[in-house]
mmCIF file of C-alpha atoms in Angstrom:
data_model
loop_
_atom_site.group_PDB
_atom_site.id
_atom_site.type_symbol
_atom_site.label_atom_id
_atom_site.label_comp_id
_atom_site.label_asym_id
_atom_site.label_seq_id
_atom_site.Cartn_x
_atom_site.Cartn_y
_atom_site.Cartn_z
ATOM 1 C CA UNK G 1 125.313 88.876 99.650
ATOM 2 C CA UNK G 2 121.755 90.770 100.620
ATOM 3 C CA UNK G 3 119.332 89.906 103.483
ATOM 4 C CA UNK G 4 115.703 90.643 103.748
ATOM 5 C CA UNK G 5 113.130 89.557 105.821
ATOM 6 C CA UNK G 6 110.031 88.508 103.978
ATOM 7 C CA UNK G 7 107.174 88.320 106.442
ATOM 8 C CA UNK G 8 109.550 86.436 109.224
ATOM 9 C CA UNK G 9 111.294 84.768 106.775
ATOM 10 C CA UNK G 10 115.199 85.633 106.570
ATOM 11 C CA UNK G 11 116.152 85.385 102.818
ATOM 12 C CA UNK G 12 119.757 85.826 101.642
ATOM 13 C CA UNK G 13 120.495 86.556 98.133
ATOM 14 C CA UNK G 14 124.093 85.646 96.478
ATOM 15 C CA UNK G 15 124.356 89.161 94.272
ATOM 16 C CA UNK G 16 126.669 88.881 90.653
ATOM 17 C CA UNK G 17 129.144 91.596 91.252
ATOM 18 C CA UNK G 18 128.425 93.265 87.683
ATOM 19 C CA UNK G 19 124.845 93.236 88.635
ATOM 20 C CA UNK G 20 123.420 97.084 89.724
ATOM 21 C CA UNK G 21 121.867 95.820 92.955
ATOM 22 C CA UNK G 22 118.795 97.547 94.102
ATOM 23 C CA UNK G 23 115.811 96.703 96.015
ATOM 24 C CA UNK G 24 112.417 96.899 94.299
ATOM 25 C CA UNK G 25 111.711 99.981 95.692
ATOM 26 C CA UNK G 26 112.425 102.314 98.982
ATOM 27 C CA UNK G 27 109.724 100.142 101.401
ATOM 28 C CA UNK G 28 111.880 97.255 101.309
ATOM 29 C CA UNK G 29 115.284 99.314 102.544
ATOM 30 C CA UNK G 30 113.761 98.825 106.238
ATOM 31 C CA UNK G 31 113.147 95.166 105.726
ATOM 32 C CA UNK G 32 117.047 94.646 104.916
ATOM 33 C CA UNK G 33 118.962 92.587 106.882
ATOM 34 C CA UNK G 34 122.247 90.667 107.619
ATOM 35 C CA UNK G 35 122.120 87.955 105.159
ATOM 36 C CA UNK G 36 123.717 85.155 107.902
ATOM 37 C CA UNK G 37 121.383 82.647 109.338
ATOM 38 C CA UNK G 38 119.303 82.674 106.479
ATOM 39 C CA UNK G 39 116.469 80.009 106.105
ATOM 40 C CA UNK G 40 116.371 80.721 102.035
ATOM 41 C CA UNK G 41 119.202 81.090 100.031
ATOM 42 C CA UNK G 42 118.805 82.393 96.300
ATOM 43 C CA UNK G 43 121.468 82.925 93.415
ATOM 44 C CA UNK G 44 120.991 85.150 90.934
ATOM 45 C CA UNK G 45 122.642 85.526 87.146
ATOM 46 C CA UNK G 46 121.637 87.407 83.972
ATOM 47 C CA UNK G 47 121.290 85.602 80.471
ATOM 48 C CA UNK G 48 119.290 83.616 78.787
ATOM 49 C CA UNK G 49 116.741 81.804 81.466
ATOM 50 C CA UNK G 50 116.381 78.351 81.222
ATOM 51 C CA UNK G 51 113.162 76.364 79.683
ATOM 52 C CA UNK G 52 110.371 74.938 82.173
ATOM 53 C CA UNK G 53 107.960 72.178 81.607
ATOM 54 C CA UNK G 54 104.724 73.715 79.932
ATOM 55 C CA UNK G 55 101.296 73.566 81.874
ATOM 56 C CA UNK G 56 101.470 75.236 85.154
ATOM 57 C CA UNK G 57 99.238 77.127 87.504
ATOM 58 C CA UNK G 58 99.329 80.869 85.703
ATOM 59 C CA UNK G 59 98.357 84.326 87.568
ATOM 60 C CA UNK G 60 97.797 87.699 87.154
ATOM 61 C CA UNK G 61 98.081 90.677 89.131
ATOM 62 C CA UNK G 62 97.831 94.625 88.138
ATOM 63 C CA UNK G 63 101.432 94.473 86.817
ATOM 64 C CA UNK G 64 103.092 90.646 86.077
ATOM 65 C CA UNK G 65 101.535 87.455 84.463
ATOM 66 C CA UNK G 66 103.249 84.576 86.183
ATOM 67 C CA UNK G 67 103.052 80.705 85.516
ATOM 68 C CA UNK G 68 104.182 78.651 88.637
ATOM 69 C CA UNK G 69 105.034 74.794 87.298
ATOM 70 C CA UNK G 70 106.334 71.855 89.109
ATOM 71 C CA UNK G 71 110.039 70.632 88.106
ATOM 72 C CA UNK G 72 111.808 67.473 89.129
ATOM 73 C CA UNK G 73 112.534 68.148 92.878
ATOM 74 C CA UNK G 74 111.073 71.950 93.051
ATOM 75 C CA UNK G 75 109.225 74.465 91.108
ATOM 76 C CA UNK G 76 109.750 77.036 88.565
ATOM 77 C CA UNK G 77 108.478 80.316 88.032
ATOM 78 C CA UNK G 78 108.435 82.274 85.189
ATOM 79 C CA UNK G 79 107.360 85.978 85.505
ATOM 80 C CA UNK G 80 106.463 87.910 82.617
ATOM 81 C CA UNK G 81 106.574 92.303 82.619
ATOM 82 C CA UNK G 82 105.265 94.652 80.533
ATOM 83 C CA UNK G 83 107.559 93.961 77.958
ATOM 84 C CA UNK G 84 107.294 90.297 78.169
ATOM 85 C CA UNK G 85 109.553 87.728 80.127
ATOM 86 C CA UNK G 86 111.668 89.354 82.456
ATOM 87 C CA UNK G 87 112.734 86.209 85.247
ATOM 88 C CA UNK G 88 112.925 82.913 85.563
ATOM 89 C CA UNK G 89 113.402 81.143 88.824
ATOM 90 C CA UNK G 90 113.955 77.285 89.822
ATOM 91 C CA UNK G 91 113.152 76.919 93.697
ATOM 92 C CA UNK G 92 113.341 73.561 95.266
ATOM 93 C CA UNK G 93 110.508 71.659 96.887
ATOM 94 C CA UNK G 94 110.451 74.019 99.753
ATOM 95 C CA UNK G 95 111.682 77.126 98.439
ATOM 96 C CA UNK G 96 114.797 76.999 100.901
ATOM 97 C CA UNK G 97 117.068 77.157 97.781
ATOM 98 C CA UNK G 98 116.737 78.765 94.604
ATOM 99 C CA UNK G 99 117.751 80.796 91.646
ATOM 100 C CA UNK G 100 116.725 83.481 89.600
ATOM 101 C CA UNK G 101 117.912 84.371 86.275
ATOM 102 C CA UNK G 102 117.408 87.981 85.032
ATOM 103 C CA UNK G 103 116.977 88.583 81.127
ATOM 104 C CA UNK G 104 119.791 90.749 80.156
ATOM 105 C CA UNK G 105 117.162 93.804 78.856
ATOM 106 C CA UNK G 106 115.305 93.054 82.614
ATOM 107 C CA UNK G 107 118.840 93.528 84.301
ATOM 108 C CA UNK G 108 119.563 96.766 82.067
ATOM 109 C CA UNK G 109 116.055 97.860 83.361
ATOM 110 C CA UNK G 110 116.805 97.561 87.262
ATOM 111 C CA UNK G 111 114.723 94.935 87.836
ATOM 112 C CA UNK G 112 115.037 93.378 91.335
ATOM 113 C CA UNK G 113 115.579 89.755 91.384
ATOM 114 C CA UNK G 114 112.556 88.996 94.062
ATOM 115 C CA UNK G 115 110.867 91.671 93.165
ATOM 116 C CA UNK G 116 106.530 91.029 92.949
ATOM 117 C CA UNK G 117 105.683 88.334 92.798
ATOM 118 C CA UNK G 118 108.722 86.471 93.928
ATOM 119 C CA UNK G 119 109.498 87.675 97.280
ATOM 120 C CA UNK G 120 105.602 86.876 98.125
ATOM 121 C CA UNK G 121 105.335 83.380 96.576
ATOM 122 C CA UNK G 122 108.618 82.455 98.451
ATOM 123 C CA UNK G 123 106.848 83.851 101.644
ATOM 124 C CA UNK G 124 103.849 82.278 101.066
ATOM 125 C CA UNK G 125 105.065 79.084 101.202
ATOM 126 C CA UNK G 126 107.891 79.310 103.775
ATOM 127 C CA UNK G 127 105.009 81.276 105.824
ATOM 128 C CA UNK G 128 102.965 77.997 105.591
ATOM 129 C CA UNK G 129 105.286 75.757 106.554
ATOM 130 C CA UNK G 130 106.384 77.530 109.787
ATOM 131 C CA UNK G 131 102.425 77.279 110.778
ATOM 132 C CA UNK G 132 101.354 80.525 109.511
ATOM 133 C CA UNK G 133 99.006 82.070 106.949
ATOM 134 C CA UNK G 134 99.220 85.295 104.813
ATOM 135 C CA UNK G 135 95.641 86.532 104.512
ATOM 136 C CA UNK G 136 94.029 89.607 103.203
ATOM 137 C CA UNK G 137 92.604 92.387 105.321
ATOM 138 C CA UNK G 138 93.935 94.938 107.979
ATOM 139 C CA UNK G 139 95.571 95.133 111.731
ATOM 140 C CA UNK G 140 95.406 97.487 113.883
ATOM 141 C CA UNK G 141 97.420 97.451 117.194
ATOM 142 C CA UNK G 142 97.656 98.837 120.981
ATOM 143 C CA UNK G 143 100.613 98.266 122.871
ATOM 144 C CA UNK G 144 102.247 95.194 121.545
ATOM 145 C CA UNK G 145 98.291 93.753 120.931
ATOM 146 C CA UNK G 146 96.638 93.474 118.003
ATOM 147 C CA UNK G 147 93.652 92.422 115.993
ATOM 148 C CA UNK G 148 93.794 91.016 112.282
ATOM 149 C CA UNK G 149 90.231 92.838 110.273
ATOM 150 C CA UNK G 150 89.554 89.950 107.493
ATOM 151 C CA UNK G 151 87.034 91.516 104.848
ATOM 152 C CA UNK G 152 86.926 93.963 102.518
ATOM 153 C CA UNK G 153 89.496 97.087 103.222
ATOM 154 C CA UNK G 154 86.538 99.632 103.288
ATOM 155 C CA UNK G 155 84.713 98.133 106.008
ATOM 156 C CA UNK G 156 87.727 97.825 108.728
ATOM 157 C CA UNK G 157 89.067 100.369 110.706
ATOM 158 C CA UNK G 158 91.737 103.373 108.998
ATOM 159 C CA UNK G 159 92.472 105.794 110.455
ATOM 160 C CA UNK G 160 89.207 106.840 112.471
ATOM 161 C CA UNK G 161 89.378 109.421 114.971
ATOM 162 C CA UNK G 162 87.644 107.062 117.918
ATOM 163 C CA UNK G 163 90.684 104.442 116.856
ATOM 164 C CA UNK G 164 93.151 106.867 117.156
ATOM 165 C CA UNK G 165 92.272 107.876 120.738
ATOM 166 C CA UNK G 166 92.062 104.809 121.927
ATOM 167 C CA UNK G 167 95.604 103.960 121.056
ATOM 168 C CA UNK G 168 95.573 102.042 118.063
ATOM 169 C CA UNK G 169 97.513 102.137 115.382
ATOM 170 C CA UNK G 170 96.529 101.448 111.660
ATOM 171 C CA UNK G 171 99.361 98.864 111.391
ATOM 172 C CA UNK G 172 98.737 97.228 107.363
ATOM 173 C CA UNK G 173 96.511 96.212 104.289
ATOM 174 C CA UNK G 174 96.095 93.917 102.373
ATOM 175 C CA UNK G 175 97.969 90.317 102.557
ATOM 176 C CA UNK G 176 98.921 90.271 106.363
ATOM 177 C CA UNK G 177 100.908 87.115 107.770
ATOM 178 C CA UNK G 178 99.844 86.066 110.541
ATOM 179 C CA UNK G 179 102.246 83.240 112.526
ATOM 180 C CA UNK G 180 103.581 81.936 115.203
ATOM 181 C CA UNK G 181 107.059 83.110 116.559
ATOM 182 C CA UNK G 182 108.552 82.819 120.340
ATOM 183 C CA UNK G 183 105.431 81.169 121.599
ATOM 184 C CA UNK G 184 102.872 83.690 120.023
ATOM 185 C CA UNK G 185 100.793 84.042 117.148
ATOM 186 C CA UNK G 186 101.996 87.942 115.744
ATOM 187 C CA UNK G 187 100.782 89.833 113.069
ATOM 188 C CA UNK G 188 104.183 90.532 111.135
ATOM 189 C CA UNK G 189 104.836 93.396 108.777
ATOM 190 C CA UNK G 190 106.411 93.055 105.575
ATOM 191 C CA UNK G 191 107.567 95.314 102.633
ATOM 192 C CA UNK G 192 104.650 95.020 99.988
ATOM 193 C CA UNK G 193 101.790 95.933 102.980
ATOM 194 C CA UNK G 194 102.200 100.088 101.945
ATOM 195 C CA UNK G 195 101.689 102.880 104.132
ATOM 196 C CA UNK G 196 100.703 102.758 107.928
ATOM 197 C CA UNK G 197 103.410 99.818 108.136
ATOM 198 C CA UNK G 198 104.660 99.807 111.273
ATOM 199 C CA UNK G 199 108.507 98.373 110.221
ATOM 200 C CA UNK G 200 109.655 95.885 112.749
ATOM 201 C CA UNK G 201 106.396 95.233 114.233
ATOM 202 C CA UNK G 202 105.216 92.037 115.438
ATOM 203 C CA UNK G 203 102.298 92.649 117.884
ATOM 204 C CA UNK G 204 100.379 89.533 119.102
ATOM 205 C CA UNK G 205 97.536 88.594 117.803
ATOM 206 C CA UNK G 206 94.868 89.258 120.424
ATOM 207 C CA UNK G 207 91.562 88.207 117.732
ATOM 208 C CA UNK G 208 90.728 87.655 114.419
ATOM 209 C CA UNK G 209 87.364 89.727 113.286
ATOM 210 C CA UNK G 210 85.879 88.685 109.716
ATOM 211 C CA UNK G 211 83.499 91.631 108.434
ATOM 212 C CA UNK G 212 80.398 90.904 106.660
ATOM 213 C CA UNK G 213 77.490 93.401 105.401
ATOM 214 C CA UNK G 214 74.799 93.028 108.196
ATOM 215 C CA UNK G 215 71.530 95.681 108.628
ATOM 216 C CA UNK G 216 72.984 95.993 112.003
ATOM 217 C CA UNK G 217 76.704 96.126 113.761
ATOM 218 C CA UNK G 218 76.062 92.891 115.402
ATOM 219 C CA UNK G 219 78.966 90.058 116.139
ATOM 220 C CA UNK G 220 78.716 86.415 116.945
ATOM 221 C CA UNK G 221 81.274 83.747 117.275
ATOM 222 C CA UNK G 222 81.169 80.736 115.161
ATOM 223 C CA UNK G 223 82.219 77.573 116.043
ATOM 224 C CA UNK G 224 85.345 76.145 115.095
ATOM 225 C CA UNK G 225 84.815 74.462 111.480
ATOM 226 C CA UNK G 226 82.869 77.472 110.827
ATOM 227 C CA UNK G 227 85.690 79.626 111.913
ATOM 228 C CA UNK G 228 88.361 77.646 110.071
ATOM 229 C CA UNK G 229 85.513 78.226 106.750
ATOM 230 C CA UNK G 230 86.144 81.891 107.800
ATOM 231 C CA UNK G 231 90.310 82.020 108.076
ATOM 232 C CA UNK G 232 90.184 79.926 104.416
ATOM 233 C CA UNK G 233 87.801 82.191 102.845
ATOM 234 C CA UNK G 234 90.112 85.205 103.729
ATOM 235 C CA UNK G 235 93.571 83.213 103.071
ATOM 236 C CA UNK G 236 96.185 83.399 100.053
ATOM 237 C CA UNK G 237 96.200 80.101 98.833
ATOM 238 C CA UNK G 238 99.023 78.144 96.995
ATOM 239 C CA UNK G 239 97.197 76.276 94.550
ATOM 240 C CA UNK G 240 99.817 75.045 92.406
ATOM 241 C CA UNK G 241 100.756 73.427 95.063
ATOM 242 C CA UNK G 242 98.764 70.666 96.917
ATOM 243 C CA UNK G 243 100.719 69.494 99.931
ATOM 244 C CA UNK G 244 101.011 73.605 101.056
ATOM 245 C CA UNK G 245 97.477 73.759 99.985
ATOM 246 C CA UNK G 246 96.694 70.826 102.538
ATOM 247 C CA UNK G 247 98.687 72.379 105.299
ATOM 248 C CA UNK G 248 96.816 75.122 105.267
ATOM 249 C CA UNK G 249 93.861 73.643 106.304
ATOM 250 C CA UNK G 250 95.944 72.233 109.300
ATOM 251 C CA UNK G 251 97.505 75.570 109.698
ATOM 252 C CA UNK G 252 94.070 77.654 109.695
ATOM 253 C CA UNK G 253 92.323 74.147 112.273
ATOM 254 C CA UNK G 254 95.812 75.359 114.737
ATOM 255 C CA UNK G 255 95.169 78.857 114.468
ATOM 256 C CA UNK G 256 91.411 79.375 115.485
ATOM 257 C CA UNK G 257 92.215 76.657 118.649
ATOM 258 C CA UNK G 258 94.936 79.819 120.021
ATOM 259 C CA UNK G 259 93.078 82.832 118.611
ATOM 260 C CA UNK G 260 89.096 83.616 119.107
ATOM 261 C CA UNK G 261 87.670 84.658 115.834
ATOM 262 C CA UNK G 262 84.707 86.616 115.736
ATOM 263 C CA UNK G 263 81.891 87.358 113.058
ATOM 264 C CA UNK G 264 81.237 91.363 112.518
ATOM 265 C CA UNK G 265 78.618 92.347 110.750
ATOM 266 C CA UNK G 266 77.990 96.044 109.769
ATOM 267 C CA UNK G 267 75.666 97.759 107.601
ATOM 268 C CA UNK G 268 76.653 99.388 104.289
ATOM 269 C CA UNK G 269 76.525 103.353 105.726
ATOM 270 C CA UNK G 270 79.018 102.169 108.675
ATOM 271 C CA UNK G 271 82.495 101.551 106.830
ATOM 272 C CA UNK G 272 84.258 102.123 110.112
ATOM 273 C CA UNK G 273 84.154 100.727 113.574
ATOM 274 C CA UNK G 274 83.657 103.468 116.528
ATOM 275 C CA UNK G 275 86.142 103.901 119.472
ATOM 276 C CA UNK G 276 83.000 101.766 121.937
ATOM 277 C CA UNK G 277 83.844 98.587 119.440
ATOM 278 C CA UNK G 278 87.463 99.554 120.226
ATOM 279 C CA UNK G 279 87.142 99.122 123.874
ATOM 280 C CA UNK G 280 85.255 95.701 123.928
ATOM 281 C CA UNK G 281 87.320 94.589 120.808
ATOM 282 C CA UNK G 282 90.637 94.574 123.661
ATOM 283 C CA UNK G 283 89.320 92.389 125.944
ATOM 284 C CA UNK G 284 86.675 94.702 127.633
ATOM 285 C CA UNK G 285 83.475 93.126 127.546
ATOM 286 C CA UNK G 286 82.074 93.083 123.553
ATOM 287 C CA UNK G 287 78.618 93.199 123.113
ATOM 288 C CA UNK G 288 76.335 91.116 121.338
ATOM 289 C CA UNK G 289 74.846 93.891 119.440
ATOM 290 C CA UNK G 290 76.783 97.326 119.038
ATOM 291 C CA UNK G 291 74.915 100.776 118.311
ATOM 292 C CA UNK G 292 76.785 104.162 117.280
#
């Protein structure tokens, strides 16, 4: 049996002995974890993978095709490689409980069982449930604190010299989850957000900041159905899936009532924030209108 934590989500996976077990690759090793107390169990065997009902939701990303279809009681997933179909996996209507079957030539290969884009559709949706959201953009963090960048990667903060000095930490890219654990709403690191990752961190989420192109570095706060627009815009969303797809609306209406979101806009030449937007960002005083 194998443990990983998947965004805050314990996941313990019942290994074949005559399986060579490996994790996708040397970022999840720090994510490992004791498999007991596990909120998602999954089985895994190697041979031929069962047949799904035809007509699912299907994606893409820069390596896998996947079709996600719903089954009596649950959902399958069928995940197709480079060389074609690789996995098969049967979740139930939660993904609490599922299993993956491995094509022999995948298993020969190494393949991970959760490997993309299992562990983050199993995430995703146990993320949801819990009250969170997995969105895409960047955190950086001081002390515990943090702030969640929605927009595009360029135009939030990585790595410049002003953040750096002012204590804050390029934390990760990409899809972030963002949800609430002991009380707090934390920013929580998980094993596909790449380098920066701070392993084990879970800083609380002081603000949410969505960056727009503007002619100026100005920032405004919208009201609330405006921010909830905002948190959507920015958020993974299960669309195979309808009743997670309506929680997430209630999820994103929760969020912006416990953390202030704010509208950033800078111009095209300024693809970084300065170390003065640092200050006022942490609960200094932040300007209506910010110059270099």
């Amino acid at each position: 049996m194998r443990g990983i934590d998947l965004g805050g989500t314990k996941v313990a996976i019942e290994v074949p002995g005559h399986l060579d077990w490996r994790w996708p690759d040397t970022s999840y090793d720090a994510f490992a974890v004791a498999p007991h107390g596990a909120e998602v169990h999954v089985g895994v065997r190697v041979g031929a993978p069962p047949a799904l009902p035809r007509g699912g939701f299907l994606y893409e990303t820069d390596s896998h095709r996947f079709e996600v279809v719903e089954c009596p009681g649950g959902w399958g997933v069928t995940v197709h490689g480079a060389s074609g179909r690789e996995r098969v996996a049967i979740f139930d209507e939660g993904f609490s409980n599922g299993e993956v079957t491995l094509t022999p030539s995948a298993a020969a290969a190494g393949i991970a069982p959760l490997a993309h884009p299992l562990d983050e559709l199993v995430a995703l949706h146990r993320v949801v449930r819990a009250g969170g959201i997995v969105v895409r953009g960047r955190v950086a963090e001081r002390a515990g604190r943090a702030i969640v960048f929605l927009g595009a990667p360029a135009s939030v903060p990585s790595g410049e010299p002003g953040w750096r000095s002012a204590g804050l930490q390029r934390l990760a890219g990409d899809r972030i989850v963002v949800r609430p654990i002991g009380g707090e709403v934390r920013a929580i690191a998980a094993p596909w957000n790449g380098d920066g990752l701070a392993t084990g961190s879970r800083p609380v989420v002081e603000a949410l900041h969505v960056v727009h192109p503007s002619h100026a570095v100005v920032a405004e706060r919208p009201d609330r159905d405006a921010a909830i627009t905002d948190l959507l815009a920015h958020a993974v969303a299960p669309i195979h899936d309808d009743r997670c797809a309506d929680r997430l609306f209630d999820v994103a209406a929760e969020l912006v009532e416990r953390i202030p979101v704010l509208r950033v806009g800078l111009p095209e030449e300024r693809r970084t924030l300065g170390l003065g937007w640092a200050r006022g960002a942490f609960g200094e005083r932040a300007p209506a209108s910010v110059a270099r």
